[in-house]
Coordinates of C-alpha atoms and ligand atoms in Angstrom, one line a residue:
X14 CA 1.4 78.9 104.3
X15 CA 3.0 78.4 107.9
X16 CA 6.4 79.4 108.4
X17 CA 8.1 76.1 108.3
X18 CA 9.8 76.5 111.7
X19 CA 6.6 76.1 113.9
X20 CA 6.2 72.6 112.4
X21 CA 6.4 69.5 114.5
X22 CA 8.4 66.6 113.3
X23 CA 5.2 64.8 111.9
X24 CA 3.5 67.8 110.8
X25 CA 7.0 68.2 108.2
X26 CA 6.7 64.5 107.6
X27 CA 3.4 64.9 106.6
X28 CA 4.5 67.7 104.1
X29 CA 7.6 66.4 103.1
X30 CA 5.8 63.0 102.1
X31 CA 3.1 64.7 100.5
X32 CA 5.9 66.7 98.4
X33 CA 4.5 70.0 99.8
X34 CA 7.7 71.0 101.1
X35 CA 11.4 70.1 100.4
X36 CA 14.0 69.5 103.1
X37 CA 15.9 72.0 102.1
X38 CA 13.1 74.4 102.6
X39 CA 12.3 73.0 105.9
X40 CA 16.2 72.7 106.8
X41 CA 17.1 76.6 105.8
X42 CA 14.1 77.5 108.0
X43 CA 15.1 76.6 111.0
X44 CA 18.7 77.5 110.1
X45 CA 16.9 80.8 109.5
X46 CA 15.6 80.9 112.8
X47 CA 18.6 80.1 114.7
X48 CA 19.9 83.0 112.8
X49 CA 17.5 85.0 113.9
X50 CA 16.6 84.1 117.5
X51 CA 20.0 82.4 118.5
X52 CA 21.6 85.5 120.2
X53 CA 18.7 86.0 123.1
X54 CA 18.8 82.0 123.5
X55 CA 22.6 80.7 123.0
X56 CA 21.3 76.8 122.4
X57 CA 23.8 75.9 120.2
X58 CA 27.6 75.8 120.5
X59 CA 28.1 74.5 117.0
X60 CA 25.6 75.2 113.7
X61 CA 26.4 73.1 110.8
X62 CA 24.9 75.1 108.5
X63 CA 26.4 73.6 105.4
X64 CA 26.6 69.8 106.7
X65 CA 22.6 70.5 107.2
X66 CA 22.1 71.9 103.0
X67 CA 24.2 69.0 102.4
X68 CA 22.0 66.0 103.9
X69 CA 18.8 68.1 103.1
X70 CA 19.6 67.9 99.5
X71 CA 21.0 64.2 99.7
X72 CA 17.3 63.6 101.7
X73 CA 15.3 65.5 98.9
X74 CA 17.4 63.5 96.1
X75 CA 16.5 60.3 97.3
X76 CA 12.9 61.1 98.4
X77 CA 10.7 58.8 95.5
X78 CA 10.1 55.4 97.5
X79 CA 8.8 55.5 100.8
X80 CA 11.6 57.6 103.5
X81 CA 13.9 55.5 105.3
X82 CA 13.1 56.5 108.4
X83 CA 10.2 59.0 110.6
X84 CA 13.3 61.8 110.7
X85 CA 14.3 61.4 106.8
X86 CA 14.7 64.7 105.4
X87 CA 14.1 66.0 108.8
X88 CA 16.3 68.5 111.2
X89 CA 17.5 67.7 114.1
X90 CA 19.8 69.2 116.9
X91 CA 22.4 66.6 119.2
X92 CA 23.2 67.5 123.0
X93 CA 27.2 68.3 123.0
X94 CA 28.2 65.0 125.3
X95 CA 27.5 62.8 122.0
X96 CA 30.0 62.2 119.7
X97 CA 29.5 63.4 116.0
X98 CA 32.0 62.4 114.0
X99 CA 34.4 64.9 112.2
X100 CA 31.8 67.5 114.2
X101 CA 33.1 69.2 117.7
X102 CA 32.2 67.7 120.9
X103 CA 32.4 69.0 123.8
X104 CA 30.6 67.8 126.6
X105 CA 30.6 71.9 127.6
X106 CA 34.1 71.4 129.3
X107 CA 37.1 73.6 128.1
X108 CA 38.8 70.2 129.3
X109 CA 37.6 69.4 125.3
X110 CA 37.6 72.4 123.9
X111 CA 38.6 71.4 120.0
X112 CA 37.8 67.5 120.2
X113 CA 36.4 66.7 116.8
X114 CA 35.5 62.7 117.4
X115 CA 36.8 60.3 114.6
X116 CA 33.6 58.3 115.4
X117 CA 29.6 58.4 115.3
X118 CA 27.9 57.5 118.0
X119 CA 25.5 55.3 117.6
X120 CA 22.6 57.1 118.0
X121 CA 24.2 59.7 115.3
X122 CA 25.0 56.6 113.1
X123 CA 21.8 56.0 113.7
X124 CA 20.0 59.3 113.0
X125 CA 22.6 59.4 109.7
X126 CA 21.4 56.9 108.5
X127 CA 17.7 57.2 109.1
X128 CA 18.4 60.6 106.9
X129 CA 18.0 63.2 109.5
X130 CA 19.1 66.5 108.9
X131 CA 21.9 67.6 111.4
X132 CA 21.3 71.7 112.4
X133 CA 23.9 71.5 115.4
X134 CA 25.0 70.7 118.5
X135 CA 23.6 72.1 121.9
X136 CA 24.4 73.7 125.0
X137 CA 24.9 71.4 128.1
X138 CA 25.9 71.5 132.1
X139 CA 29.2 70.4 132.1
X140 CA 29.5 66.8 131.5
X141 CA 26.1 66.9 132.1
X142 CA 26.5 67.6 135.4
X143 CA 23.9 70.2 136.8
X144 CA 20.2 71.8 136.2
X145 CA 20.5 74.9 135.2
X146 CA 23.0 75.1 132.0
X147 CA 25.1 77.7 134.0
X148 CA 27.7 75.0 134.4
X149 CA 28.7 75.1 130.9
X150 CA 31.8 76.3 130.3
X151 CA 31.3 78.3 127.3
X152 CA 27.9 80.2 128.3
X153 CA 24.3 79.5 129.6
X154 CA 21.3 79.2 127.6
X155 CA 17.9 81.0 128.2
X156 CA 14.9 79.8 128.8
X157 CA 12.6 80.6 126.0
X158 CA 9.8 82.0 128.0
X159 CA 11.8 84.1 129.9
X160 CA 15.2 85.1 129.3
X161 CA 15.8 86.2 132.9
X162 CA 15.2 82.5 133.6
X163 CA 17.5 79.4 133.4
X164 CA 16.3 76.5 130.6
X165 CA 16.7 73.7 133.2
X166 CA 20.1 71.5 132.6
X167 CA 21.8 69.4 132.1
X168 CA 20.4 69.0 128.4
X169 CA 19.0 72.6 128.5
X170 CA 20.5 73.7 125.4
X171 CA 18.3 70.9 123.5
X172 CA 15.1 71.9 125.3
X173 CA 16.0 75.4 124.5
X174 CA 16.4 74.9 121.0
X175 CA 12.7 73.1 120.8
X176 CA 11.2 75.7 122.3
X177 CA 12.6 78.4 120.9
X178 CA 11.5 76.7 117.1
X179 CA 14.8 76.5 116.2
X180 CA 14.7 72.7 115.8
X181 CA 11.5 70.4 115.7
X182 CA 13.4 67.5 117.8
X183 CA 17.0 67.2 119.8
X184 CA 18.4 64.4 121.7
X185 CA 19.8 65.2 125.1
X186 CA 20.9 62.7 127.7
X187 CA 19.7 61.7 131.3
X188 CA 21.8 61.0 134.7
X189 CA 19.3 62.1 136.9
X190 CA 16.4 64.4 135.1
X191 CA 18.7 65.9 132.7
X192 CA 15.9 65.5 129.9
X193 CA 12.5 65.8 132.0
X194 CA 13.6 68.6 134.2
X195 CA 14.2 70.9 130.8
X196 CA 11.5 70.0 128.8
X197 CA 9.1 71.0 132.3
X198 CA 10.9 73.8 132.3
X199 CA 10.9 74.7 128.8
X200 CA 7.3 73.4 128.1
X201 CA 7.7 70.9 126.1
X202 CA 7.7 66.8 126.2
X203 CA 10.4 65.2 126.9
X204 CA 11.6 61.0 127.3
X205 CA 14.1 59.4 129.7
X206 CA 13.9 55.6 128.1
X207 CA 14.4 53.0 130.2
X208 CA 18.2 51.9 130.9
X209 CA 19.6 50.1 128.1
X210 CA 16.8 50.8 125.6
X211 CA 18.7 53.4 123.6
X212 CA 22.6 52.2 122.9
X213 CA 25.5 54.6 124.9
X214 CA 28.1 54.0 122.2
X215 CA 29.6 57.0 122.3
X216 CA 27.7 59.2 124.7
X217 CA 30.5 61.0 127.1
X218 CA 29.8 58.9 130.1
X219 CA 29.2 60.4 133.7
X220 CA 27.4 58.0 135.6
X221 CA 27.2 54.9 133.5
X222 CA 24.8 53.0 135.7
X223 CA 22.4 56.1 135.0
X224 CA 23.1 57.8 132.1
X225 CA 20.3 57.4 128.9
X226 CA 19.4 59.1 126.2
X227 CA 16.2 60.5 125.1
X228 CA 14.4 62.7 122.7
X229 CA 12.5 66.1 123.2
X230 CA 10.2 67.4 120.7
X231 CA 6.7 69.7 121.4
X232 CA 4.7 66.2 121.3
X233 CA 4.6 62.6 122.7
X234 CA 3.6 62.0 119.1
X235 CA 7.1 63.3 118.0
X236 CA 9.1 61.7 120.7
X237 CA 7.6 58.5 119.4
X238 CA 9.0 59.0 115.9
X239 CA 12.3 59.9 117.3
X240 CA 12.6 56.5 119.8
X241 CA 11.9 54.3 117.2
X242 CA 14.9 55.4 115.3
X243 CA 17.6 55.6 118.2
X244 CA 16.1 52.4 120.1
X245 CA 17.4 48.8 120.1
X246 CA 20.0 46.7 120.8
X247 CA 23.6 47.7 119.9
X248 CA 26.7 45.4 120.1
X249 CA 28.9 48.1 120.8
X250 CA 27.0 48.5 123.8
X251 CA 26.8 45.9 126.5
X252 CA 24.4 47.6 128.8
X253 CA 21.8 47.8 125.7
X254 CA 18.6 45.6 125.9
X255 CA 17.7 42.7 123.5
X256 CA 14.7 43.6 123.9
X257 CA 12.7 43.9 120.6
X258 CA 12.0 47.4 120.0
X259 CA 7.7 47.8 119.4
X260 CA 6.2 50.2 117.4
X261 CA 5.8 53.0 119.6
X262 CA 3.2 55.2 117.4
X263 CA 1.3 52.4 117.1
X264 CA 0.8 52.5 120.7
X265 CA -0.7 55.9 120.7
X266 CA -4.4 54.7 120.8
X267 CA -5.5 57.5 122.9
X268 CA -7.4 55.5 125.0
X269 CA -6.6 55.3 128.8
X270 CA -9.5 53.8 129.8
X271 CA -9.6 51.4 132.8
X272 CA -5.4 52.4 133.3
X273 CA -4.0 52.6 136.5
X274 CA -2.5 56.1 137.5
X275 CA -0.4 55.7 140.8
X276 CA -0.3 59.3 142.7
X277 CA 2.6 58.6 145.0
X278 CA 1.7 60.9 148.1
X279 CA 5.7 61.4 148.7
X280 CA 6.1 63.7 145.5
X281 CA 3.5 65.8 146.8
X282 CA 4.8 66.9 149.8
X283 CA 7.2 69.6 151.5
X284 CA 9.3 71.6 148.7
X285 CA 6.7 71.2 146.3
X286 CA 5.2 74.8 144.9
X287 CA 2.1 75.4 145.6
X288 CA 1.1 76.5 142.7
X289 CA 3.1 73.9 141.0
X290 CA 1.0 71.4 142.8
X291 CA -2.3 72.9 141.9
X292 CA -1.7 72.9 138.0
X293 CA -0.2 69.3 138.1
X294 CA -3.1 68.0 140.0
X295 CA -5.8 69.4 138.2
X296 CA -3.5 67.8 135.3
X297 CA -3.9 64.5 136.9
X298 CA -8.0 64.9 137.3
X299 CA -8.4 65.2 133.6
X300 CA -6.8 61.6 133.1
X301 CA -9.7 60.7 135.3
X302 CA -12.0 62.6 132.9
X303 CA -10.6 60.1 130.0
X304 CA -11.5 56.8 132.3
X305 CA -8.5 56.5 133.5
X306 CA -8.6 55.1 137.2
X307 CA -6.1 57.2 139.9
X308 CA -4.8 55.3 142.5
X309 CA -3.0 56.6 145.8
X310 CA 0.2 55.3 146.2
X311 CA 3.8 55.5 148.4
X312 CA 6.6 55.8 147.5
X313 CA 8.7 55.5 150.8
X314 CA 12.0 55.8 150.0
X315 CA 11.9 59.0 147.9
X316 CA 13.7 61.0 150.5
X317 CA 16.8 59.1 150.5
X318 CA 16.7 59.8 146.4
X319 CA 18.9 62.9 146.4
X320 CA 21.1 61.7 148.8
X321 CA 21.5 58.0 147.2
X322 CA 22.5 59.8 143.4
X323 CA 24.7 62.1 145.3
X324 CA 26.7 59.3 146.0
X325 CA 26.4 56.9 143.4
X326 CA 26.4 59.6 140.2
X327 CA 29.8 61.7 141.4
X328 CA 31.4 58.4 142.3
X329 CA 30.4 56.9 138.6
X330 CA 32.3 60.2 137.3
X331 CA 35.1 60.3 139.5
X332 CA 35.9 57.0 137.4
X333 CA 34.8 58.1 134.1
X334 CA 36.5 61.3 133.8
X335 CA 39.7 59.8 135.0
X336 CA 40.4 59.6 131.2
X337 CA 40.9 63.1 130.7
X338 CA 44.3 64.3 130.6
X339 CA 45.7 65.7 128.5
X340 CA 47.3 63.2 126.8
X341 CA 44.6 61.8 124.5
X342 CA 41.8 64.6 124.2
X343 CA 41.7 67.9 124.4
X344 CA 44.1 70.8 125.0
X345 CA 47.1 70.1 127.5
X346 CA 48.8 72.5 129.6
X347 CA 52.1 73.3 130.0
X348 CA 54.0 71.8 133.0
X349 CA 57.0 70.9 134.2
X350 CA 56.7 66.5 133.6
X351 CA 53.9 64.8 132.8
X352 CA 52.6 64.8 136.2
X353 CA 52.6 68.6 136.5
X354 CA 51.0 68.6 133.1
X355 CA 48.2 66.5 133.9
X356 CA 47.6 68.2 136.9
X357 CA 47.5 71.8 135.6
X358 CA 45.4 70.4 132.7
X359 CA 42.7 68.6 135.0
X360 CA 42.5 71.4 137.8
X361 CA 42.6 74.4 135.3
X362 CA 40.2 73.0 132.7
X363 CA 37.3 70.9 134.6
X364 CA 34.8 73.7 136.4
X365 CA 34.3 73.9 139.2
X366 CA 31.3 71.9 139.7
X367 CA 33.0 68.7 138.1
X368 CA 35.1 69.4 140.2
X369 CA 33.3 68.9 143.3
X370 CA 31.8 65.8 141.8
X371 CA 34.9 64.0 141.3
X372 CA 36.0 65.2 144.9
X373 CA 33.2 63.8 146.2
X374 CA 32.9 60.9 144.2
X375 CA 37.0 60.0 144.9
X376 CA 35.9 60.2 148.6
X377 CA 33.2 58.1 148.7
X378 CA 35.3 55.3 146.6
X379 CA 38.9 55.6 148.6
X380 CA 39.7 52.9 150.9
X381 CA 37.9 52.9 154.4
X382 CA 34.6 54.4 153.4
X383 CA 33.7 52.6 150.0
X384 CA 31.2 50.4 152.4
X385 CA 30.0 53.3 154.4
X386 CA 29.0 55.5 151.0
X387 CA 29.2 53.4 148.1
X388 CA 28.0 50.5 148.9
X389 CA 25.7 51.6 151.0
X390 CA 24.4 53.9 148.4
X391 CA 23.8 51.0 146.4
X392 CA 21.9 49.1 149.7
X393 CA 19.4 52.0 149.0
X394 CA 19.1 52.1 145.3
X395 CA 17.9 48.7 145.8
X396 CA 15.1 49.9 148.4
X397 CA 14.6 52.6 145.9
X398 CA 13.8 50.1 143.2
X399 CA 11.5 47.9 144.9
X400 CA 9.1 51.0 146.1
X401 CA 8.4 51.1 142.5
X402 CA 7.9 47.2 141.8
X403 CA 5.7 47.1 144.7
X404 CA 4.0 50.2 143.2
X405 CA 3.6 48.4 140.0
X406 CA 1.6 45.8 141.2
X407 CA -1.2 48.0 141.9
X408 CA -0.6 50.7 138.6
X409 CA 0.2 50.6 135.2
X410 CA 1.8 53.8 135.3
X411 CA 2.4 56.8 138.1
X412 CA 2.3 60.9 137.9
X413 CA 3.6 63.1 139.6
X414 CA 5.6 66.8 139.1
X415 CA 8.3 66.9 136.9
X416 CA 10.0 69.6 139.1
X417 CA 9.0 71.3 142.3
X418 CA 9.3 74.7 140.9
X419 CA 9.1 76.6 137.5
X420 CA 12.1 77.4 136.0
X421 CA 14.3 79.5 138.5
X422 CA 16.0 83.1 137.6
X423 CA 19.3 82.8 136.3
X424 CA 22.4 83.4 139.4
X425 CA 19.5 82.3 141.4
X426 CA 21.2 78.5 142.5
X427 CA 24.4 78.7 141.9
X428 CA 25.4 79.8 145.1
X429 CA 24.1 77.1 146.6
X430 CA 24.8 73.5 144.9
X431 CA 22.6 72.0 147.4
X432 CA 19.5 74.2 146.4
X433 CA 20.8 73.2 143.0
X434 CA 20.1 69.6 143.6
X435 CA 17.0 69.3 144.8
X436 CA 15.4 70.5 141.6
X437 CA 15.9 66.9 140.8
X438 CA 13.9 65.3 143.5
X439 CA 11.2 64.0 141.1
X440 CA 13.8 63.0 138.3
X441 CA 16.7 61.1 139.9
X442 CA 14.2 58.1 141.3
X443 CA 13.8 56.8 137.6
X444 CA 17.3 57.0 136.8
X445 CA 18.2 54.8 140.1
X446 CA 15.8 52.4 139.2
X447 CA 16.1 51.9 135.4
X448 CA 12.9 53.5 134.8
X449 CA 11.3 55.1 131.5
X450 CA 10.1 58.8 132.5
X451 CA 8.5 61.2 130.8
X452 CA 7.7 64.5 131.3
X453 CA 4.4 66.6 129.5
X454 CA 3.9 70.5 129.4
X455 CA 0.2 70.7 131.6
X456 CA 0.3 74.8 132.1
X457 CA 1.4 77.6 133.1
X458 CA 2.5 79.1 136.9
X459 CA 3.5 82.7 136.9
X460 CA 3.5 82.4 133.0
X461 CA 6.3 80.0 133.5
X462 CA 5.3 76.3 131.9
X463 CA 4.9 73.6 134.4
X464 CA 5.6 70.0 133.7
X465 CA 3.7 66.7 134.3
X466 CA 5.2 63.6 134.7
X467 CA 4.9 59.9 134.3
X468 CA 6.9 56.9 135.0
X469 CA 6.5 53.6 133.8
X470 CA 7.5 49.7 134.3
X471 CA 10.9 49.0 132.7
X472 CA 10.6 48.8 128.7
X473 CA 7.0 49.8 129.0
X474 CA 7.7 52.7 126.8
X475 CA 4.4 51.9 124.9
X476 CA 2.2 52.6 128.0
X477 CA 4.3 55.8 129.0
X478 CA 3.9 57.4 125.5
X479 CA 0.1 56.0 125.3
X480 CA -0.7 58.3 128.4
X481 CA 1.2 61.1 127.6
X482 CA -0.4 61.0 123.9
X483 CA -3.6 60.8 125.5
X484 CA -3.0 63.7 128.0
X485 CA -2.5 66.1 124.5
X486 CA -5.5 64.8 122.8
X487 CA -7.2 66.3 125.5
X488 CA -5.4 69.5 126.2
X489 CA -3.3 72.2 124.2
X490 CA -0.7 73.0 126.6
X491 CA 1.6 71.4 124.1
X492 CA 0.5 73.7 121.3
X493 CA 1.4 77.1 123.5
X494 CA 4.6 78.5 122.2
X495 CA 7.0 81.6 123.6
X496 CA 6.5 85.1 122.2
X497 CA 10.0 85.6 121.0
Ligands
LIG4 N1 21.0 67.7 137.6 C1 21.5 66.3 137.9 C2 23.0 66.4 138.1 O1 23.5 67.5 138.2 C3 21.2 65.4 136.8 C4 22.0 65.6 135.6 C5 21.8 64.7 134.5 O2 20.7 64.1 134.5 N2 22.7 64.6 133.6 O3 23.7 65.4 138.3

């Protein structure tokens, strides 16, 4: 028999609805393997071990009748800047250190009730704010492949955790790549639904005109089963579509025949790896192979990307993280009057790097140069968008990298926040623009996985996952896993 832990999420579904296997077999492998593999990796800032036995054996009790959801009975690991209730949450800051939630959000609610199996929650960047997971205040997590190497951030503690078979599925969240750049880097697949398609409701906001969340599991197949239990519309959230939500594995026809595929010539240009570029090219021909038509496309406005987020995201979270203080979450410091307190509390406790953000971000609003940064920021989102509506009128979907490097050696960027930023060049164009992204393992550079990626028109999740389902049919770079 195969050791539980290499399953995927529908290879245990399979099992589990053919009675082969138990939850609580599958759930005490993989708690088994974090055991075991958890001290080179350091995914998960908190295992619920016993919660875990607990909804295994609730899933296993109630399995006659057909399962309640893809995930029943199956376990699952939660990026740290969503709130679990009576669970600690973190968001990787010391600024929360000890904040147990009173509430699910609704993507746990969600997962809850679907019967999922909850293993733990994972390492992030600070407030989700970096690429590398060496921004989280506790410790970094290792890339799988390499331990010497960074996992990609901000949700690199749930990309970890996938690759390193300690959990067949996470969530993790998106302000700018935070999902896509890991999974590249980490091998596996990786989705960045479109704005509003999955509810917020109690995600730790940082930028809440980009932030999403989205699954990461070793197959398009599995991030499939995962959407259609977080997606849909959510009253507690008034950025979440109406949208109905479609049967996204349905969808998975693996035919790509006659589609579209835009190659825009501006994520193929200066910064880009050479190597990188060769093995996400020849990644693109093989869509041709399957009928698929590739199309030339620009993208013009991609170099003002960077730039554009670097305004809009830290100004987003100079707002948002205006709520922590002390008072309400988290430890407080000692001072002398509340003003003292607050301050000690905000300038000992956030790192450095949120730090920066809400510098920068504070600037960019204050009086006097809100038109010259923020608005004008906004001037260019706008730009940014309508490169890819005019690019959607001649493709149905586009590829390009998912990053312009492999994974980087830890210490290597964190001199230089700059350097740091650009590994999102490919990433942060969806997140301006709304867009569904998603990013496929398509081989290996210096032994390091590379990652392919697609974007898609807004709530065309079905096309995105189509292609990307395709792409595996035809290739096993989704099946290679890390000799740990
Ligand atoms: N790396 C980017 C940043 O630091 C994106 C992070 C994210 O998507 N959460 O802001």
């Amino acid at each position: 028999m195969t050791e539980l832990h290499t399953l995927t999420i529908a290879e245990s579904r399979a099992a589990l609805d053919a009675g082969e296997i138990t939850s609580v077999e599958l759930t005490e492998a993989f708690l088994k393997r974090i055991h075991a593999v958890e001290p080179q990796i350091k995914a998960f800032l908190t295992v619920t071990g016993e919660l875990a036995l607990e909804q295994a054996h609730a899933a296993d009790s109630q399995r006659n009748g057909s399962p309640r959801s893809p995930l029943h009975g199956v376990p699952f690991a939660i990026k740290d800047v969503i709130c679990t209730r009576d669970i600690p949450t973190t968001a990787g800051s010391r600024i929360l250190e000890g904040f147990v939630p009173p509430y699910d959000a609704t993507v746990t609610a969600r997962l809850r009730a679907g019967g999922a199996v909850l293993l733990g929650k994972v390492n992030c960047d600070e407030f989700a704010m970096g690429s590398s997971n060496e921004n989280s205040a506790y410790f970094p997590t290792y890339n799988p492949w390499d331990t010497d190497r960074v996992p990609g951030g901000s949700s690199g503690g749930s990309a970890a955790a996938v690759a390193a078979l300690e959990t067949p599925g996470s969530l993790g969240t998106e302000t700018g790549g935070s999902v896509r750049q890991p999974s590249g880097l980490c091998g596996i697949s990786g989705l960045k639904p479109t704005y509003g398609r999955v509810s917020r409701y109690g995600l730790i906001a940082f930028a809440s005109s980009l932030d999403q969340i989205g699954p990461l599991a070793w197959t398009v197949a599995d991030l499939a089963l995962i959407l259609q239990v977080i997606a849909g519309h959510d009253p507690l959230d008034g950025t979440s579509s109406a949208q109905p939500v479609p049967d996204y594995s349905a969808a998975l026809t693996g035919d790509v025949r006659g589609l579209r595929v835009g190659v825009p010539r501006e994520y193929f240009a200066e910064g880009l790896d050479a190597d990188v570029e060769r093995v996400v090219r020849t990644a693109i021909e093989t869509l041709r192979d399957q009928g698929a038509e590739l199309v030339d496309i620009s993208l013009p406005h991609t170099r003002y990307a960077i730039p554009t987020y670097y305004i809009i995201a830290p100004a987003e979270a100079s707002s948002n993280l205006a709520r922590f203080d002390g008072v309400r979450y988290g430890p407080r410091l000692p001072g002398d009057g509340l003003w003292e307190q607050i301050e000690r509390t905000r300038g000992e406790l956030f790192g450095p790097e949120v730090r920066r953000r809400i510098m920068i971000g504070t600037y960019a609003l204050s009086a006097g140069y809100y038109d010259a940064y923020y608005r004008r920021a906004q001037q260019v989102r706008t730009l940014i968008s309508r490169d890819f509506e005019q690019a959607f009128t001649q493709v149905d979907v586009i590829a390009t990298p998912t990053s312009p490097t492999i994974a980087f050696l830890l210490g290597q960027k964190t001199d230089d926040p700059l350097a740091m930023y650009l590994s999102d060049v490919y990433t942060v164009t969806a997140n301006l623009a709304g867009l569904p992204g998603l990013s496929v393992p398509c081989g290996f550079s210096q032994q390091m996985p590379v990652g392919l990626q697609f974007i898609g028109k807004l709530l065309d999740e079905p096309t995105l996952l189509r292609v990307g389902d395709a792409y595996q049919r035809m290739t096993d770079w989704h099946k290679q896993r890390p000799k740990l």
